Amino acid sequence: MVELKNVDVLYKESGVDALRDVNIRINDGEFVFIVGDSGAGKSTLLKLLTNEILPTKGRVFVNGYNLSKLKKKKIPKFRRSIGMVFQDFRLIPGMTVFENVAFVLRVTDKSNRFIRKRVPYVLNLVKLADRAKSHPSQLSGGERQRVGIARAFATDPGLIIADEPTGNIDPRLSYEIVELLLDINKCGATIIMVTHEHDLVRYFGGRIINLKNGQVVFDDFIPGESPNSHDEMDDEYYDDEGV
Ligand code: ADP
């Protein structure tokens, strides 16, 4: 579960109020899109969730941890409860696809036996079982991001944060990436995806949180255009935000 209660973030050096009185609750198993223009506060929100920064005011809870009170020695365990998917993939170029995914399991001391089972399972989930021996440079952008998703899910984290995961790939393939994240969501992981691609959000629908000037200006479900999308109606998002 993710909860922000009356959160303010003021960057003292610049005097910018990056977030103002933000209240968000995301239950386990949800899939949420976070949208907003550049400078709206999306990165600041993600930095709060990963404990890179603390709020100036208010409280942040993630995966059962109260981040304002998180002891230093508990930070590694907390971080492992989150899988990250990055816009620029962040794969290790000298390693194969298999090793890139295995790496996150090795650093958490998983046995070789476990790794030999888990890596093929997650590569199969992202439809890359046949590319296990390839290096990232031999893959397309879309395939690289599928490795990124496999790596984020390898440790079976409760929460996956995808920060503009479709930002560096062919727009036609963006839909596949979201579909994969939805598959992972069905496996039980909560997904928070930051995006500025309104076409994607419109297509898939679901819960949308829209930030504007550091404030939540919309937090509700919208219907999607895809045949499998949610059917809860809320026209407000389209009318007010012009999306
Ligand atoms: P977004 O990710 O939606 O583009 P950010 O969270 O990066 O928005 O930024 C929100 C506001 O906070 C912006 O006005 C930005 O200039 C400011 N800001 C972001 N990071 C810092 C920082 N480290 N120091 C000072 N101001 C910052």
Coordinates of C-alpha atoms and ligand atoms in Angstrom, one line a residue:
M1 CA 0.0 0.0 0.0
V2 CA 1.1 3.5 -0.8
E3 CA -0.2 6.5 1.1
L4 CA 0.7 10.1 1.2
K5 CA -1.0 12.2 3.9
N6 CA -1.0 16.0 3.6
V7 CA 2.4 16.0 1.9
D8 CA 4.3 19.1 1.0
V9 CA 7.8 19.2 -0.6
L10 CA 9.6 22.5 -0.6
Y11 CA 13.0 22.6 -2.2
K12 CA 14.6 25.1 0.1
E13 CA 17.5 26.0 -2.2
S14 CA 15.2 27.2 -5.0
G15 CA 12.1 28.0 -2.9
V16 CA 10.0 25.8 -5.1
D17 CA 6.9 24.2 -3.7
A18 CA 7.1 21.0 -5.7
L19 CA 4.2 19.3 -4.0
R20 CA 1.4 20.9 -2.0
D21 CA -1.0 19.1 0.3
V22 CA -0.9 15.9 -1.6
N23 CA -3.1 13.1 -0.4
I24 CA -3.0 9.8 -2.3
R25 CA -3.8 6.3 -1.3
I26 CA -3.0 3.4 -3.7
N27 CA -4.1 -0.1 -2.5
D28 CA -2.2 -3.3 -3.1
G29 CA -2.9 -4.7 -6.6
E30 CA -3.8 -1.4 -8.2
F31 CA -2.5 -0.1 -11.5
V32 CA -2.2 3.7 -11.6
F33 CA -1.1 6.1 -14.2
I34 CA 0.4 9.4 -13.0
V35 CA 0.3 12.2 -15.5
G36 CA 1.1 15.9 -15.5
D37 CA 3.1 18.5 -17.5
S38 CA 6.8 19.0 -17.0
G39 CA 7.4 20.5 -13.6
A40 CA 4.1 19.3 -12.2
G41 CA 5.9 17.3 -9.4
K42 CA 5.9 13.7 -10.8
S43 CA 9.6 13.1 -10.2
T44 CA 9.4 14.6 -6.8
L45 CA 6.5 12.2 -6.0
L46 CA 8.6 9.2 -7.2
K47 CA 11.6 10.3 -5.1
L48 CA 9.3 10.4 -2.0
L49 CA 8.1 6.9 -2.7
T50 CA 11.7 5.5 -3.1
N51 CA 12.9 7.4 0.0
E52 CA 15.4 9.5 -1.9
I53 CA 13.8 12.6 -0.3
L54 CA 11.6 13.2 2.7
P55 CA 8.5 15.4 2.8
T56 CA 8.8 18.9 4.3
K57 CA 5.4 18.2 5.8
G58 CA 3.1 15.2 6.0
R59 CA 3.7 11.5 6.0
V60 CA 4.5 8.9 3.4
F61 CA 3.9 5.1 3.8
V62 CA 5.1 2.6 1.3
N63 CA 4.8 -1.2 1.6
G64 CA 4.1 -1.0 5.3
Y65 CA 7.1 1.3 6.0
N66 CA 6.6 4.8 7.5
L67 CA 9.3 6.5 5.5
S68 CA 9.8 9.5 7.9
K69 CA 10.8 7.0 10.5
L70 CA 12.7 4.5 8.4
K71 CA 16.0 3.5 10.1
K72 CA 19.1 3.5 7.9
K73 CA 19.7 -0.2 8.3
K74 CA 16.2 -0.9 7.1
I75 CA 16.6 1.1 3.8
P76 CA 18.1 -1.7 1.7
K77 CA 15.2 -4.1 2.7
F78 CA 12.7 -1.3 1.9
R79 CA 14.3 -0.6 -1.5
R80 CA 14.1 -4.3 -2.4
S81 CA 10.3 -4.1 -1.9
I82 CA 10.1 -1.9 -5.0
G83 CA 11.0 -2.8 -8.6
M84 CA 12.0 0.1 -10.8
V85 CA 11.6 0.5 -14.6
F86 CA 13.5 3.4 -16.1
Q87 CA 13.0 5.4 -19.2
D88 CA 16.6 4.7 -20.3
F89 CA 16.4 1.0 -19.4
R90 CA 19.6 1.0 -17.3
L91 CA 20.7 -2.5 -18.5
I92 CA 24.3 -3.6 -18.0
P93 CA 25.8 -3.6 -21.6
G94 CA 28.4 -6.3 -20.9
M95 CA 25.9 -8.8 -19.6
T96 CA 23.4 -11.1 -21.5
V97 CA 19.7 -10.7 -21.0
F98 CA 19.8 -13.7 -18.7
E99 CA 22.6 -12.2 -16.6
N100 CA 20.9 -8.7 -16.4
V101 CA 17.9 -10.3 -14.8
A102 CA 19.9 -12.8 -12.7
F103 CA 22.1 -9.9 -11.4
V104 CA 19.3 -8.5 -9.2
L105 CA 18.7 -11.9 -7.7
R106 CA 22.4 -12.5 -7.1
V107 CA 22.7 -9.2 -5.1
T108 CA 19.9 -10.4 -2.9
D109 CA 21.6 -13.7 -2.3
K110 CA 19.2 -15.9 -4.1
S111 CA 20.5 -19.5 -4.7
N112 CA 21.7 -20.5 -8.2
R113 CA 19.0 -23.1 -8.2
F114 CA 16.3 -20.4 -7.6
I115 CA 17.9 -18.1 -10.3
R116 CA 17.9 -20.9 -12.9
K117 CA 14.2 -21.3 -12.4
R118 CA 13.1 -17.7 -11.8
V119 CA 15.0 -16.0 -14.7
P120 CA 13.5 -18.2 -17.5
Y121 CA 10.0 -17.7 -15.8
V122 CA 10.2 -13.9 -15.9
L123 CA 11.8 -13.8 -19.4
N124 CA 8.9 -16.0 -20.6
L125 CA 6.5 -13.6 -19.0
V126 CA 7.9 -10.7 -21.1
K127 CA 8.1 -12.9 -24.2
L128 CA 11.9 -12.9 -24.4
A129 CA 12.7 -16.5 -23.5
D130 CA 14.5 -16.9 -26.9
R131 CA 16.7 -13.9 -26.4
A132 CA 18.3 -14.9 -23.0
K133 CA 21.8 -15.1 -24.5
S134 CA 21.6 -11.8 -26.4
H135 CA 23.3 -8.7 -25.2
P136 CA 21.3 -5.4 -24.8
S137 CA 23.0 -3.9 -27.9
Q138 CA 21.4 -6.7 -30.0
L139 CA 17.9 -5.8 -28.9
S140 CA 15.4 -3.2 -30.0
G141 CA 14.3 -0.4 -27.6
G142 CA 11.0 -2.3 -27.0
E143 CA 12.9 -5.5 -26.2
R144 CA 15.3 -3.7 -23.9
Q145 CA 12.4 -2.3 -21.9
R146 CA 10.9 -5.8 -21.7
V147 CA 14.2 -6.9 -20.1
G148 CA 13.8 -3.9 -17.8
I149 CA 10.4 -5.1 -16.8
A150 CA 11.6 -8.7 -16.3
R151 CA 14.4 -7.4 -14.0
A152 CA 12.0 -5.2 -12.0
F153 CA 9.7 -8.2 -11.4
A154 CA 12.4 -10.8 -10.8
T155 CA 12.5 -10.3 -7.1
D156 CA 8.7 -10.4 -6.9
P157 CA 8.4 -6.9 -5.3
G158 CA 5.0 -5.7 -4.0
L159 CA 5.3 -2.5 -6.0
I160 CA 6.7 -1.6 -9.4
I161 CA 7.4 2.0 -10.3
A162 CA 7.7 2.6 -14.0
D163 CA 9.1 6.1 -14.7
E164 CA 8.2 7.1 -18.3
P165 CA 8.9 3.4 -19.4
T166 CA 7.7 4.2 -23.0
G167 CA 9.7 7.4 -23.3
N168 CA 12.5 5.9 -25.4
I169 CA 10.8 3.4 -27.6
D170 CA 8.8 3.4 -30.8
P171 CA 5.3 4.7 -30.0
R172 CA 3.7 1.7 -31.7
L173 CA 5.5 -0.6 -29.2
S174 CA 4.4 1.5 -26.2
Y175 CA 1.1 -0.3 -26.1
E176 CA 3.0 -3.7 -25.7
I177 CA 4.9 -2.3 -22.8
V178 CA 1.8 -1.2 -20.9
E179 CA 0.2 -4.5 -21.7
L180 CA 3.1 -6.3 -20.2
L181 CA 2.9 -4.1 -17.1
L182 CA -0.8 -5.0 -16.9
D183 CA 0.1 -8.7 -17.1
I184 CA 2.6 -8.2 -14.2
N185 CA -0.1 -6.4 -12.3
K186 CA -2.3 -9.5 -12.8
C187 CA 0.5 -11.5 -11.1
G188 CA -0.1 -9.4 -8.0
A189 CA 2.3 -6.4 -8.2
T190 CA 1.0 -2.9 -7.6
I191 CA 2.0 -0.7 -10.6
I192 CA 2.6 3.0 -10.6
M193 CA 3.4 4.3 -14.1
V194 CA 4.4 7.9 -14.8
T195 CA 3.8 9.0 -18.3
H196 CA 3.1 12.0 -20.4
E197 CA 1.6 10.0 -23.3
H198 CA -2.0 10.8 -23.2
D199 CA -2.8 8.5 -26.1
L200 CA -1.8 5.5 -23.9
V201 CA -3.8 6.7 -20.9
R202 CA -6.8 7.2 -23.1
Y203 CA -6.4 3.8 -24.7
F204 CA -6.0 1.8 -21.5
G205 CA -8.0 3.9 -19.0
G206 CA -8.1 3.0 -15.3
R207 CA -7.1 5.1 -12.4
I208 CA -5.4 8.3 -13.4
I209 CA -3.8 10.8 -11.0
N210 CA -3.1 14.1 -12.6
L211 CA -0.6 16.5 -11.0
K212 CA -0.6 20.2 -11.8
N213 CA 1.7 22.7 -10.1
G214 CA 2.4 20.3 -7.3
Q215 CA -1.2 19.5 -6.6
V216 CA -3.5 16.5 -7.4
V217 CA -6.1 18.0 -9.7
F218 CA -7.7 14.7 -10.8
D219 CA -7.7 11.2 -9.2
D220 CA -10.3 8.9 -10.6
F221 CA -11.1 6.1 -13.0
I222 CA -11.6 6.7 -16.7
P223 CA -12.9 4.3 -19.2
G224 CA -10.4 3.2 -21.8
E225 CA -10.8 2.7 -25.5
S226 CA -9.2 -0.8 -25.5
P227 CA -11.7 -3.7 -25.5
N228 CA -10.2 -4.9 -22.2
S229 CA -10.3 -1.6 -20.4
H230 CA -12.2 -0.6 -17.3
D231 CA -15.8 0.4 -17.7
E232 CA -16.2 2.8 -14.8
M233 CA -17.3 6.1 -16.3
D234 CA -16.0 9.5 -15.4
D235 CA -16.1 12.2 -18.1
E236 CA -14.6 14.8 -15.8
Y237 CA -11.0 14.0 -16.8
Y238 CA -11.7 14.5 -20.4
D239 CA -13.8 17.6 -19.9
D240 CA -11.7 19.4 -17.3
E241 CA -8.2 18.4 -18.3
G242 CA -8.8 18.3 -22.1
V243 CA -7.0 15.0 -22.4
Ligands
ADP1 P1 8.1 16.7 -13.1 O1 8.8 15.4 -12.8 O2 6.6 16.6 -13.1 O3 8.6 17.3 -14.4 P2 9.6 17.7 -10.8 O4 9.1 16.9 -9.6 O5 10.9 17.3 -11.4 O6 8.4 17.7 -11.9 O7 9.7 19.2 -10.4 C1 8.7 19.9 -9.7 C2 9.2 21.3 -9.4 O8 10.3 21.2 -8.5 C3 9.7 22.1 -10.6 O9 9.4 23.4 -10.5 C4 11.2 21.9 -10.5 O10 12.0 22.9 -11.1 C5 11.4 21.8 -9.0 N1 12.6 20.9 -8.6 C6 12.7 19.6 -8.9 N2 13.8 19.1 -8.3 C7 14.4 20.1 -7.7 C8 15.6 20.2 -6.9 N3 16.4 19.2 -6.6 N4 15.9 21.4 -6.3 C9 15.1 22.5 -6.5 N5 14.0 22.5 -7.3 C10 13.6 21.3 -7.8

